[in-house]
Short mmCIF file of N, CA, C and O and ligand atoms in Angstrom, two decimals:
data_model
loop_
_atom_site.label_atom_id
_atom_site.label_comp_id
_atom_site.label_asym_id
_atom_site.label_seq_id
_atom_site.Cartn_x
_atom_site.Cartn_y
_atom_site.Cartn_z
N MET A 1 10.50 5.10 12.89
CA MET A 1 9.15 5.58 12.56
C MET A 1 8.09 4.60 13.04
O MET A 1 8.04 3.48 12.58
N SER A 2 7.29 4.99 13.94
CA SER A 2 6.20 4.12 14.36
C SER A 2 4.89 4.83 14.14
O SER A 2 4.54 5.77 14.85
N ASP A 3 4.22 4.39 13.13
CA ASP A 3 2.92 4.96 12.82
C ASP A 3 1.85 4.00 13.31
O ASP A 3 1.75 2.88 12.82
N PRO A 4 1.12 4.40 14.30
CA PRO A 4 0.14 3.47 14.88
C PRO A 4 -1.08 3.23 13.99
O PRO A 4 -1.84 2.33 14.26
N ARG A 5 -1.20 4.02 12.97
CA ARG A 5 -2.39 3.86 12.12
C ARG A 5 -2.20 2.69 11.17
O ARG A 5 -1.81 2.84 10.04
N ASP A 6 -2.45 1.55 11.68
CA ASP A 6 -2.11 0.35 10.94
C ASP A 6 -2.85 0.22 9.62
O ASP A 6 -2.27 -0.01 8.59
N TYR A 7 -4.13 0.38 9.68
CA TYR A 7 -4.86 0.19 8.45
C TYR A 7 -5.94 1.24 8.27
O TYR A 7 -6.95 1.00 7.66
N LYS A 8 -5.71 2.38 8.82
CA LYS A 8 -6.68 3.45 8.71
C LYS A 8 -6.77 3.91 7.26
O LYS A 8 -5.76 4.09 6.60
N LEU A 9 -7.98 4.09 6.83
CA LEU A 9 -8.18 4.61 5.49
C LEU A 9 -7.81 6.08 5.47
O LEU A 9 -8.33 6.88 6.23
N ASP A 10 -6.94 6.41 4.60
CA ASP A 10 -6.53 7.79 4.49
C ASP A 10 -7.32 8.47 3.39
O ASP A 10 -7.01 8.36 2.22
N LEU A 11 -8.35 9.15 3.80
CA LEU A 11 -9.22 9.78 2.82
C LEU A 11 -8.99 11.28 2.76
O LEU A 11 -9.69 11.99 2.08
N SER A 12 -8.00 11.71 3.49
CA SER A 12 -7.71 13.14 3.43
C SER A 12 -7.14 13.48 2.06
O SER A 12 -6.50 12.67 1.41
N SER A 13 -7.37 14.67 1.65
CA SER A 13 -6.88 15.06 0.34
C SER A 13 -5.50 15.68 0.46
O SER A 13 -5.28 16.82 0.10
N ALA A 14 -4.62 14.92 1.00
CA ALA A 14 -3.26 15.39 1.21
C ALA A 14 -2.42 15.15 -0.02
O ALA A 14 -1.32 14.65 0.04
N LYS A 15 -2.96 15.49 -1.13
CA LYS A 15 -2.26 15.27 -2.38
C LYS A 15 -1.65 16.57 -2.87
O LYS A 15 -2.36 17.50 -3.19
N SER A 16 -0.35 16.60 -2.93
CA SER A 16 0.23 17.75 -3.59
C SER A 16 0.69 17.28 -4.96
O SER A 16 1.30 16.23 -5.09
N PRO A 17 0.39 18.05 -5.96
CA PRO A 17 0.59 17.59 -7.35
C PRO A 17 1.99 17.10 -7.65
O PRO A 17 2.15 16.07 -8.29
N GLU A 18 2.98 17.79 -7.16
CA GLU A 18 4.33 17.39 -7.55
C GLU A 18 4.87 16.28 -6.66
O GLU A 18 5.80 15.59 -7.03
N ALA A 19 4.32 16.12 -5.50
CA ALA A 19 4.87 15.14 -4.56
C ALA A 19 4.19 13.78 -4.69
O ALA A 19 4.69 12.80 -4.20
N SER A 20 3.07 13.73 -5.37
CA SER A 20 2.26 12.53 -5.30
C SER A 20 2.95 11.30 -5.86
O SER A 20 2.84 10.23 -5.29
N GLU A 21 3.66 11.44 -6.92
CA GLU A 21 4.25 10.25 -7.53
C GLU A 21 5.77 10.31 -7.58
O GLU A 21 6.40 9.58 -8.30
N SER A 22 6.36 11.19 -6.84
CA SER A 22 7.81 11.24 -6.85
C SER A 22 8.35 10.40 -5.71
O SER A 22 7.69 10.18 -4.72
N GLN A 23 9.54 9.95 -5.88
CA GLN A 23 10.16 9.14 -4.85
C GLN A 23 11.39 9.83 -4.32
O GLN A 23 12.43 9.23 -4.12
N SER A 24 11.28 11.13 -4.15
CA SER A 24 12.46 11.89 -3.80
C SER A 24 12.99 11.53 -2.43
O SER A 24 14.19 11.52 -2.21
N SER A 25 12.11 11.22 -1.53
CA SER A 25 12.57 10.97 -0.17
C SER A 25 12.63 9.48 0.13
O SER A 25 11.61 8.83 0.26
N GLU A 26 13.82 9.01 0.22
CA GLU A 26 14.03 7.60 0.57
C GLU A 26 13.49 7.34 1.97
O GLU A 26 13.64 8.15 2.86
N GLY A 27 12.88 6.21 2.13
CA GLY A 27 12.37 5.88 3.45
C GLY A 27 10.95 6.34 3.69
O GLY A 27 10.37 6.06 4.72
N LYS A 28 10.41 7.08 2.76
CA LYS A 28 9.02 7.48 2.89
C LYS A 28 8.23 6.98 1.70
O LYS A 28 7.53 7.71 1.05
N ARG A 29 8.41 5.73 1.43
CA ARG A 29 7.73 5.16 0.28
C ARG A 29 6.24 5.07 0.56
O ARG A 29 5.82 4.77 1.67
N PRO A 30 5.46 5.30 -0.47
CA PRO A 30 4.02 5.16 -0.32
C PRO A 30 3.63 3.71 -0.11
O PRO A 30 4.33 2.80 -0.56
N TYR A 31 2.54 3.55 0.56
CA TYR A 31 2.09 2.19 0.79
C TYR A 31 0.57 2.13 0.74
O TYR A 31 -0.11 3.15 0.84
N ILE A 32 0.11 0.96 0.56
CA ILE A 32 -1.32 0.72 0.65
C ILE A 32 -1.55 -0.28 1.78
O ILE A 32 -0.63 -0.98 2.20
N SER A 33 -2.76 -0.28 2.26
CA SER A 33 -3.10 -1.23 3.31
C SER A 33 -3.93 -2.35 2.70
O SER A 33 -4.88 -2.10 1.98
N VAL A 34 -3.52 -3.54 2.97
CA VAL A 34 -4.18 -4.69 2.38
C VAL A 34 -4.68 -5.61 3.49
O VAL A 34 -3.94 -5.92 4.44
N ARG A 35 -5.91 -6.02 3.33
CA ARG A 35 -6.41 -7.04 4.24
C ARG A 35 -6.38 -8.38 3.53
O ARG A 35 -6.93 -8.54 2.44
N PHE A 36 -5.70 -9.29 4.14
CA PHE A 36 -5.63 -10.64 3.58
C PHE A 36 -6.76 -11.46 4.18
O PHE A 36 -6.69 -11.85 5.35
N ALA A 37 -7.76 -11.66 3.34
CA ALA A 37 -8.91 -12.41 3.82
C ALA A 37 -8.54 -13.86 4.12
O ALA A 37 -9.19 -14.52 4.93
N CYS A 38 -7.50 -14.33 3.48
CA CYS A 38 -7.08 -15.73 3.69
C CYS A 38 -6.76 -15.98 5.15
O CYS A 38 -7.05 -17.06 5.68
N CYS A 39 -6.14 -15.00 5.79
CA CYS A 39 -5.72 -15.19 7.17
C CYS A 39 -6.32 -14.15 8.11
O CYS A 39 -6.04 -14.17 9.30
N GLY A 40 -7.09 -13.23 7.55
CA GLY A 40 -7.73 -12.23 8.38
C GLY A 40 -6.77 -11.26 9.02
O GLY A 40 -6.97 -10.81 10.14
N VAL A 41 -5.71 -10.92 8.29
CA VAL A 41 -4.72 -10.01 8.84
C VAL A 41 -4.52 -8.82 7.90
O VAL A 41 -4.79 -8.90 6.70
N TYR A 42 -4.03 -7.76 8.47
CA TYR A 42 -3.73 -6.57 7.68
C TYR A 42 -2.23 -6.44 7.51
O TYR A 42 -1.46 -6.79 8.39
N GLN A 43 -1.87 -5.88 6.37
CA GLN A 43 -0.45 -5.72 6.11
C GLN A 43 -0.26 -4.50 5.22
O GLN A 43 -1.03 -4.25 4.30
N ARG A 44 0.75 -3.75 5.50
CA ARG A 44 1.10 -2.66 4.60
C ARG A 44 1.91 -3.21 3.44
O ARG A 44 2.83 -4.00 3.64
N ILE A 45 1.58 -2.72 2.27
CA ILE A 45 2.34 -3.11 1.09
C ILE A 45 2.97 -1.85 0.52
O ILE A 45 2.28 -0.91 0.16
N TYR A 46 4.27 -1.87 0.46
CA TYR A 46 4.97 -0.69 -0.02
C TYR A 46 5.21 -0.75 -1.52
O TYR A 46 5.29 -1.82 -2.11
N ARG A 47 5.36 0.40 -2.08
CA ARG A 47 5.57 0.46 -3.51
C ARG A 47 6.96 -0.05 -3.88
O ARG A 47 7.93 0.20 -3.15
N SER A 48 7.03 -0.71 -5.00
CA SER A 48 8.30 -1.26 -5.44
C SER A 48 9.27 -0.14 -5.81
O SER A 48 8.88 1.00 -6.03
N ALA A 49 10.52 -0.50 -5.91
CA ALA A 49 11.56 0.49 -6.15
C ALA A 49 11.36 1.24 -7.46
O ALA A 49 11.69 2.41 -7.58
N ASP A 50 10.82 0.56 -8.45
CA ASP A 50 10.63 1.22 -9.74
C ASP A 50 9.33 2.02 -9.80
O ASP A 50 9.03 2.67 -10.79
N GLY A 51 8.56 1.94 -8.74
CA GLY A 51 7.36 2.75 -8.68
C GLY A 51 6.21 2.26 -9.54
O GLY A 51 5.19 2.93 -9.68
N MET A 52 6.36 1.10 -10.09
CA MET A 52 5.35 0.61 -11.03
C MET A 52 4.29 -0.27 -10.37
O MET A 52 3.25 -0.54 -10.95
N ARG A 53 4.57 -0.75 -9.22
CA ARG A 53 3.63 -1.67 -8.61
C ARG A 53 3.83 -1.73 -7.10
O ARG A 53 4.83 -1.27 -6.57
N TYR A 54 2.83 -2.27 -6.49
CA TYR A 54 2.95 -2.61 -5.07
C TYR A 54 3.03 -4.12 -4.98
O TYR A 54 2.22 -4.82 -5.57
N GLU A 55 4.01 -4.58 -4.28
CA GLU A 55 4.17 -6.02 -4.15
C GLU A 55 4.39 -6.40 -2.70
O GLU A 55 5.11 -5.73 -1.98
N GLY A 56 3.79 -7.48 -2.35
CA GLY A 56 3.97 -7.95 -0.99
C GLY A 56 3.38 -9.32 -0.84
O GLY A 56 3.04 -9.98 -1.83
N HIS A 57 3.27 -9.74 0.39
CA HIS A 57 2.71 -11.06 0.61
C HIS A 57 2.06 -11.12 1.98
O HIS A 57 2.36 -10.32 2.86
N CYS A 58 1.20 -12.06 2.10
CA CYS A 58 0.52 -12.28 3.37
C CYS A 58 1.55 -12.62 4.44
O CYS A 58 2.41 -13.48 4.22
N PRO A 59 1.48 -11.94 5.58
CA PRO A 59 2.46 -12.21 6.64
C PRO A 59 2.31 -13.59 7.26
O PRO A 59 3.21 -14.06 7.95
N LYS A 60 1.20 -14.22 7.03
CA LYS A 60 0.99 -15.53 7.66
C LYS A 60 1.22 -16.69 6.69
O LYS A 60 1.91 -17.64 7.01
N CYS A 61 0.59 -16.60 5.52
CA CYS A 61 0.70 -17.75 4.62
C CYS A 61 1.55 -17.43 3.40
O CYS A 61 1.71 -18.26 2.52
N ALA A 62 2.07 -16.22 3.33
CA ALA A 62 2.99 -15.81 2.28
C ALA A 62 2.35 -15.76 0.90
O ALA A 62 3.04 -15.75 -0.12
N LYS A 63 1.05 -15.70 0.86
CA LYS A 63 0.38 -15.55 -0.41
C LYS A 63 0.79 -14.22 -1.05
O LYS A 63 0.68 -13.16 -0.43
N PRO A 64 1.29 -14.27 -2.27
CA PRO A 64 1.78 -13.04 -2.90
C PRO A 64 0.64 -12.18 -3.45
O PRO A 64 -0.38 -12.70 -3.92
N VAL A 65 0.84 -10.89 -3.40
CA VAL A 65 -0.11 -9.96 -4.01
C VAL A 65 0.66 -8.93 -4.80
O VAL A 65 1.80 -8.61 -4.51
N ARG A 66 0.00 -8.42 -5.81
CA ARG A 66 0.65 -7.41 -6.64
C ARG A 66 -0.43 -6.46 -7.16
O ARG A 66 -1.46 -6.87 -7.65
N PHE A 67 -0.14 -5.18 -7.03
CA PHE A 67 -1.05 -4.16 -7.54
C PHE A 67 -0.28 -3.28 -8.50
O PHE A 67 0.80 -2.80 -8.17
N LYS A 68 -0.84 -3.08 -9.63
CA LYS A 68 -0.16 -2.23 -10.61
C LYS A 68 -0.46 -0.77 -10.35
O LYS A 68 -1.56 -0.40 -9.97
N VAL A 69 0.52 0.05 -10.58
CA VAL A 69 0.35 1.49 -10.49
C VAL A 69 0.25 2.02 -11.91
O VAL A 69 1.07 1.67 -12.76
N GLY A 70 -0.75 2.81 -12.17
CA GLY A 70 -0.83 3.35 -13.51
C GLY A 70 -1.99 4.29 -13.68
O GLY A 70 -2.87 4.39 -12.82
N PRO A 71 -2.00 4.99 -14.80
CA PRO A 71 -3.12 5.89 -15.09
C PRO A 71 -4.40 5.09 -15.24
O PRO A 71 -4.39 3.97 -15.75
N GLY A 72 -5.47 5.65 -14.79
CA GLY A 72 -6.72 4.93 -14.86
C GLY A 72 -6.89 3.97 -13.71
O GLY A 72 -7.87 3.25 -13.64
N GLY A 73 -5.93 3.96 -12.84
CA GLY A 73 -6.02 3.10 -11.67
C GLY A 73 -6.90 3.73 -10.61
O GLY A 73 -7.66 4.64 -10.87
N THR A 74 -6.74 3.24 -9.44
CA THR A 74 -7.57 3.72 -8.36
C THR A 74 -6.76 4.54 -7.37
O THR A 74 -5.55 4.34 -7.25
N ASP A 75 -7.42 5.45 -6.73
CA ASP A 75 -6.77 6.22 -5.67
C ASP A 75 -6.93 5.54 -4.33
O ASP A 75 -6.48 6.04 -3.31
N ALA A 76 -7.58 4.42 -4.34
CA ALA A 76 -7.82 3.73 -3.08
C ALA A 76 -6.51 3.36 -2.42
O ALA A 76 -5.52 3.11 -3.08
N ARG A 77 -6.55 3.36 -1.13
CA ARG A 77 -5.35 3.00 -0.38
C ARG A 77 -5.61 1.78 0.50
O ARG A 77 -4.82 1.44 1.35
N PHE A 78 -6.73 1.18 0.26
CA PHE A 78 -7.07 0.04 1.09
C PHE A 78 -7.69 -1.03 0.21
O PHE A 78 -8.58 -0.75 -0.59
N PHE A 79 -7.19 -2.21 0.33
CA PHE A 79 -7.65 -3.29 -0.52
C PHE A 79 -7.88 -4.56 0.30
O PHE A 79 -7.29 -4.74 1.36
N VAL A 80 -8.70 -5.40 -0.25
CA VAL A 80 -8.91 -6.70 0.36
C VAL A 80 -8.52 -7.76 -0.64
O VAL A 80 -8.96 -7.73 -1.80
N VAL A 81 -7.67 -8.64 -0.22
CA VAL A 81 -7.26 -9.76 -1.07
C VAL A 81 -8.00 -11.00 -0.62
O VAL A 81 -7.92 -11.36 0.56
N GLU A 82 -8.67 -11.60 -1.53
CA GLU A 82 -9.44 -12.79 -1.18
C GLU A 82 -8.54 -13.99 -0.98
O GLU A 82 -7.56 -14.16 -1.66
ZN1 ZN B 101 -2.79 -15.60 4.26
#
């Protein structure tokens, strides 16, 4: 799978109610795009296996990041880590 859209904001309303939070299809895990301001790089962060958070790290300096998944959270798919 090569998706060239590295950090494109996905603002399309491609939300289907039953598919949005299910992990039925292995290999198609949801991800968010994170900009690491520390190194000025973008990185995809995939959702953890338990579906509770997104975890990853800066590809350059290995600074860890973690985003919680939960009600009242954000629908944003793009974040900047300072
Ligand atoms: Zn960094």
